[in-house]
Tab-separated table of C-alpha atoms in Angstrom:
chain	number	residue	atom	x	y	z
A	12	MET	CA	-12.252	9.866	83.292
A	13	LYS	CA	-12.757	6.131	83.801
A	14	THR	CA	-16.466	6.598	83.138
A	15	LEU	CA	-15.710	8.426	79.888
A	16	ALA	CA	-13.116	5.886	78.756
A	17	ARG	CA	-15.489	2.935	78.815
A	18	PRO	CA	-17.954	4.406	76.268
A	19	LEU	CA	-15.025	5.344	74.025
A	20	ILE	CA	-13.614	1.803	74.150
A	21	ALA	CA	-17.031	0.345	73.423
A	22	LEU	CA	-17.457	2.746	70.512
A	23	ALA	CA	-14.031	1.823	69.117
A	24	MET	CA	-14.841	-1.876	69.356
A	25	THR	CA	-18.192	-1.331	67.674
A	26	ALA	CA	-16.496	0.551	64.835
A	27	ALA	CA	-13.911	-2.215	64.434
A	28	LEU	CA	-16.508	-4.983	64.057
A	29	PRO	CA	-17.596	-4.027	60.505
A	30	LEU	CA	-13.923	-3.792	59.487
A	31	ALA	CA	-13.242	-7.292	60.833
A	32	ALA	CA	-16.317	-8.633	59.122
A	33	CYS	CA	-15.243	-6.961	55.904
A	34	ALA	CA	-11.770	-8.445	56.221
A	35	ASN	CA	-13.216	-11.927	56.784
A	36	THR	CA	-15.495	-11.489	53.777
A	37	ASN	CA	-12.545	-10.477	51.594
A	38	GLU	CA	-10.536	-13.491	52.787
A	39	ASP	CA	-13.436	-15.839	52.001
A	40	ALA	CA	-13.844	-14.300	48.559
A	41	THR	CA	-10.110	-14.643	47.896
A	42	GLU	CA	-10.157	-18.301	48.960
A	43	GLN	CA	-13.181	-19.012	46.782
A	44	SER	CA	-11.566	-17.259	43.823
A	45	SER	CA	-8.341	-19.199	44.341
A	46	THR	CA	-10.236	-22.493	44.577
A	47	SER	CA	-12.179	-21.661	41.425
A	48	GLU	CA	-8.996	-20.805	39.531
A	49	THR	CA	-7.306	-24.016	40.702
A	50	SER	CA	-10.307	-26.077	39.637
A	51	SER	CA	-10.418	-24.330	36.274
A	52	GLN	CA	-6.710	-24.930	35.732
A	53	ALA	CA	-7.082	-28.611	36.645
A	54	THR	CA	-9.983	-28.995	34.217
A	55	SER	CA	-8.035	-27.243	31.475
A	56	THR	CA	-4.979	-29.426	32.119
A	57	ALA	CA	-7.073	-32.598	32.041
A	58	ALA	CA	-8.746	-31.544	28.788
A	59	SER	CA	-5.393	-30.685	27.252
A	60	SER	CA	-3.972	-34.030	28.365
A	61	THR	CA	-6.947	-35.890	26.869
A	62	GLU	CA	-6.583	-34.045	23.560
A	63	SER	CA	-2.860	-34.801	23.515
A	64	THR	CA	-3.495	-38.501	24.159
A	65	GLU	CA	-6.142	-38.671	21.439
A	66	GLU	CA	-3.810	-36.967	18.968
A	67	LYS	CA	-1.031	-39.445	19.759
A	68	GLU	CA	-3.432	-42.365	19.313
A	69	LYS	CA	-4.608	-41.010	15.943
A	70	GLU	CA	-1.004	-40.519	14.867
A	71	GLY	CA	-0.223	-44.100	15.915
A	72	VAL	CA	-3.115	-45.489	13.868
A	73	ALA	CA	-2.082	-43.413	10.851
A	74	GLU	CA	1.498	-44.649	11.202
A	75	ALA	CA	0.358	-48.279	11.397
A	76	LYS	CA	-1.873	-47.880	8.347
A	77	GLU	CA	0.936	-46.360	6.323
A	78	ALA	CA	3.374	-49.127	7.264
A	79	PHE	CA	1.025	-52.135	7.216
A	80	GLY	CA	-1.963	-51.028	5.149
A	81	SER	CA	-1.610	-53.894	2.652
A	82	LEU	CA	-2.364	-56.515	5.326
A	83	ALA	CA	-5.930	-55.564	6.274
A	84	PRO	CA	-8.921	-53.784	4.741
A	85	GLU	CA	-9.787	-50.171	5.525
A	86	SER	CA	-12.530	-51.253	7.945
A	87	VAL	CA	-9.998	-52.778	10.340
A	88	PHE	CA	-7.879	-49.633	10.558
A	89	GLU	CA	-10.980	-47.467	10.949
A	90	ASP	CA	-11.930	-49.422	14.073
A	91	PHE	CA	-8.536	-49.038	15.739
A	92	GLU	CA	-8.514	-46.670	18.705
A	93	SER	CA	-4.789	-46.909	19.354
A	94	CYS	CA	-1.575	-48.256	17.835
A	95	GLU	CA	1.659	-48.289	19.804
A	96	PRO	CA	5.189	-49.592	19.234
A	97	ALA	CA	5.511	-53.187	20.421
A	98	GLY	CA	8.430	-54.604	22.353
A	99	VAL	CA	9.838	-56.047	19.124
A	100	LYS	CA	11.712	-53.976	16.539
A	101	ASN	CA	9.612	-52.738	13.598
A	102	ALA	CA	6.401	-53.967	15.222
A	103	MET	CA	3.200	-52.288	16.430
A	104	ASP	CA	0.297	-53.369	18.616
A	105	CYS	CA	-3.129	-52.058	17.610
A	106	SER	CA	-6.549	-52.497	19.186
A	107	GLY	CA	-10.159	-51.576	18.480
A	108	PRO	CA	-13.475	-52.219	20.256
A	109	ASN	CA	-14.863	-54.403	17.466
A	110	VAL	CA	-11.835	-55.935	15.757
A	111	GLY	CA	-9.816	-56.671	18.896
A	112	GLN	CA	-6.025	-56.713	19.228
A	113	PHE	CA	-3.531	-57.145	16.399
A	114	GLN	CA	0.221	-57.209	16.092
A	115	PHE	CA	1.895	-55.955	12.926
A	116	SER	CA	5.555	-56.525	12.120
A	117	ARG	CA	7.980	-55.845	9.297
A	118	SER	CA	10.567	-58.569	8.790
A	119	GLU	CA	11.313	-60.433	5.574
A	120	SER	CA	12.635	-63.422	7.519
A	121	LYS	CA	9.464	-63.603	9.622
A	122	ALA	CA	7.288	-63.239	6.525
A	123	ALA	CA	9.142	-66.132	4.890
A	124	SER	CA	8.997	-68.330	7.997
A	125	MET	CA	5.278	-67.652	8.545
A	126	THR	CA	4.561	-68.496	4.901
A	127	GLN	CA	6.447	-71.759	5.330
A	128	LEU	CA	4.643	-72.492	8.609
A	129	LEU	CA	1.193	-71.906	7.121
A	130	THR	CA	1.832	-73.924	3.968
A	131	GLU	CA	3.713	-76.858	5.499
A	132	LEU	CA	2.681	-77.329	9.132
A	133	ARG	CA	-0.006	-79.940	9.785
A	134	SER	CA	-1.665	-77.797	12.448
A	135	ALA	CA	-1.947	-74.873	10.011
A	136	ARG	CA	-4.552	-74.094	7.379
A	137	VAL	CA	-4.260	-71.826	4.348
A	138	VAL	CA	-7.411	-69.953	3.365
A	139	LYS	CA	-5.846	-67.984	0.501
A	140	ASP	CA	-2.439	-68.165	-1.164
A	141	THR	CA	-1.768	-65.870	-4.105
A	142	GLY	CA	1.998	-66.194	-3.996
A	143	ARG	CA	2.476	-62.662	-2.772
A	144	ALA	CA	-0.155	-62.889	-0.027
A	145	VAL	CA	-0.929	-65.791	2.289
A	146	VAL	CA	-3.926	-65.802	4.644
A	147	GLY	CA	-4.394	-68.610	7.130
A	148	TRP	CA	-4.140	-69.774	10.711
A	149	ASN	CA	-2.366	-72.270	12.938
A	150	THR	CA	-3.323	-73.682	16.317
A	151	LEU	CA	-1.514	-73.740	19.643
A	152	GLY	CA	-3.722	-75.815	21.904
A	153	SER	CA	-7.105	-74.105	22.059
A	154	THR	CA	-5.658	-70.872	20.653
A	155	ALA	CA	-5.580	-70.059	16.967
A	156	VAL	CA	-3.151	-67.534	15.507
A	157	ILE	CA	-4.665	-65.850	12.456
A	158	THR	CA	-1.960	-64.647	10.082
A	159	VAL	CA	-1.761	-62.517	6.950
A	160	VAL	CA	1.576	-62.317	5.138
A	161	ASP	CA	2.622	-59.908	2.403
A	162	ASN	CA	5.800	-61.450	0.988
A	163	GLU	CA	6.362	-58.537	-1.365
A	164	GLU	CA	6.438	-56.013	1.497
A	165	GLY	CA	7.905	-58.413	4.078
A	166	THR	CA	5.102	-57.652	6.542
A	167	VAL	CA	2.980	-59.831	8.825
A	168	LEU	CA	-0.358	-59.369	10.630
A	169	GLN	CA	-1.333	-61.670	13.495
A	170	GLN	CA	-4.263	-62.010	15.870
A	171	MET	CA	-4.831	-64.609	18.571
A	172	THR	CA	-8.316	-66.014	19.085
A	173	SER	CA	-9.853	-68.843	21.081
A	174	THR	CA	-11.015	-71.796	19.004
A	175	ASP	CA	-13.593	-72.516	21.722
A	176	GLN	CA	-15.332	-69.212	21.017
A	177	LYS	CA	-14.877	-68.708	17.277
A	178	ASP	CA	-13.783	-70.797	14.316
A	179	PRO	CA	-10.613	-69.169	12.889
A	180	GLU	CA	-11.903	-69.237	9.326
A	181	GLU	CA	-15.136	-67.554	10.416
A	182	ARG	CA	-13.077	-64.921	12.200
A	183	ILE	CA	-11.075	-64.303	9.026
A	184	GLU	CA	-14.316	-63.776	7.114
A	185	GLU	CA	-15.703	-61.593	9.909
A	186	LEU	CA	-12.651	-59.318	9.725
A	187	ASN	CA	-12.846	-59.368	5.910
A	188	LEU	CA	-9.130	-60.164	5.723
A	189	LEU	CA	-9.487	-61.733	2.273
A	190	GLN	CA	-10.137	-58.185	1.044
A	191	ALA	CA	-6.744	-56.981	2.239
A	192	PRO	CA	-5.011	-54.956	-0.509
A	193	ALA	CA	-2.152	-57.482	-0.763
A	194	VAL	CA	-4.668	-60.247	-1.515
A	195	VAL	CA	-6.853	-58.252	-3.899
A	196	GLU	CA	-3.954	-56.737	-5.845
A	197	SER	CA	-2.133	-60.047	-6.270
A	198	GLU	CA	-5.351	-61.763	-7.391
A	199	LYS	CA	-5.704	-59.154	-10.145
A	200	GLU	CA	-2.158	-59.893	-11.262
A	201	GLN	CA	-2.752	-63.644	-11.461
A	202	PRO	CA	-4.899	-63.718	-14.670
A	203	SER	CA	-2.173	-61.943	-16.654
A	204	SER	CA	0.385	-64.358	-15.230
A	205	SER	CA	-1.829	-67.291	-16.175
A	206	ALA	CA	-2.282	-65.890	-19.662
A	207	ALA	CA	1.469	-65.499	-20.014
A	208	SER	CA	1.976	-69.079	-18.837
A	209	SER	CA	-0.648	-70.356	-21.290
A	210	SER	CA	0.964	-68.417	-24.116
A	211	ALA	CA	4.357	-69.846	-23.216
A	212	ALA	CA	2.876	-73.345	-23.125
A	213	VAL	CA	1.314	-72.894	-26.571
A	214	GLU	CA	4.595	-71.605	-27.988
A	215	SER	CA	6.389	-74.578	-26.471
A	216	GLU	CA	3.899	-77.004	-28.024
A	217	GLU	CA	4.223	-75.296	-31.402
A	218	ALA	CA	8.003	-75.499	-31.158
A	219	ASP	CA	7.804	-79.205	-30.309
A	220	ALA	CA	5.466	-79.798	-33.244
A	221	SER	CA	7.815	-77.922	-35.556
A	222	ASP	CA	10.774	-79.962	-34.339
A	223	GLN	CA	8.780	-83.148	-34.884
A	224	ASN	CA	7.891	-82.089	-38.424
A	225	ASP	CA	11.536	-81.334	-39.157
A	226	ALA	CA	12.495	-84.752	-37.830
A	227	ASP	CA	9.836	-86.428	-39.969
A	228	ASP	CA	11.044	-84.556	-43.048
A	229	GLN	CA	14.596	-85.669	-42.358
A	230	ASN	CA	13.466	-89.273	-41.963
A	231	ASP	CA	11.505	-89.109	-45.221
A	232	GLY	CA	14.554	-87.718	-46.975
A	233	ALA	CA	16.719	-90.489	-45.588
A	234	ASP	CA	14.217	-93.127	-46.721
A	235	GLN	CA	14.165	-91.677	-50.238
A	236	ASN	CA	17.946	-91.729	-50.402
A	237	ASP	CA	18.004	-95.361	-49.272
A	238	THR	CA	15.470	-96.279	-51.959
A	239	ALA	CA	17.530	-94.530	-54.621
A	240	SER	CA	20.656	-96.367	-53.503
A	241	ASP	CA	18.904	-99.738	-53.675
A	242	SER	CA	17.792	-98.961	-57.219
């Protein structure tokens, strides 16, 4: 019986080997499948996160353009990759690879104070002043703060730049800030204003001349009366 049992045990073990190998193969396949699924999910999540971030950035740029579009030309907003709320109320920080970083803000008091600073401070220079729009810069040490103000909208654009690397006026030209809608639109309005002023001046001169003629006529009449009295 012992002699018979040994071959049976050996046979049973031999039969079990393929089953064990099969089980191991299934486990390996399951692990590989699980790893593949996890990797796929991670890739999908990362792609979704990237798309979500890009959408938010585009929305931020669109929001900034809608709120502050009069302060800079289209080319500046097209270069922006992101615009986010700044730490100050009604303000946004925007940045682009070519145009650099900007801060936009909406505040009538700030617009008024920046206009006063640019037009009155000795360390400030005005490049363009149309009444509605003021474009210029002021210096703080070796740093220049380029500023565009739209007094009609109560909005302000600012960018800091090093005077050691770039002349502020050259930077303004480089960014094409003199083509900002606030500047262009107010320049178009100026000729009509000038014409109205000229017309008013002419009317005033004509009125003065008429008054002078009336006065002369009165004097002539008085002289004639005096002559008649003497006679």
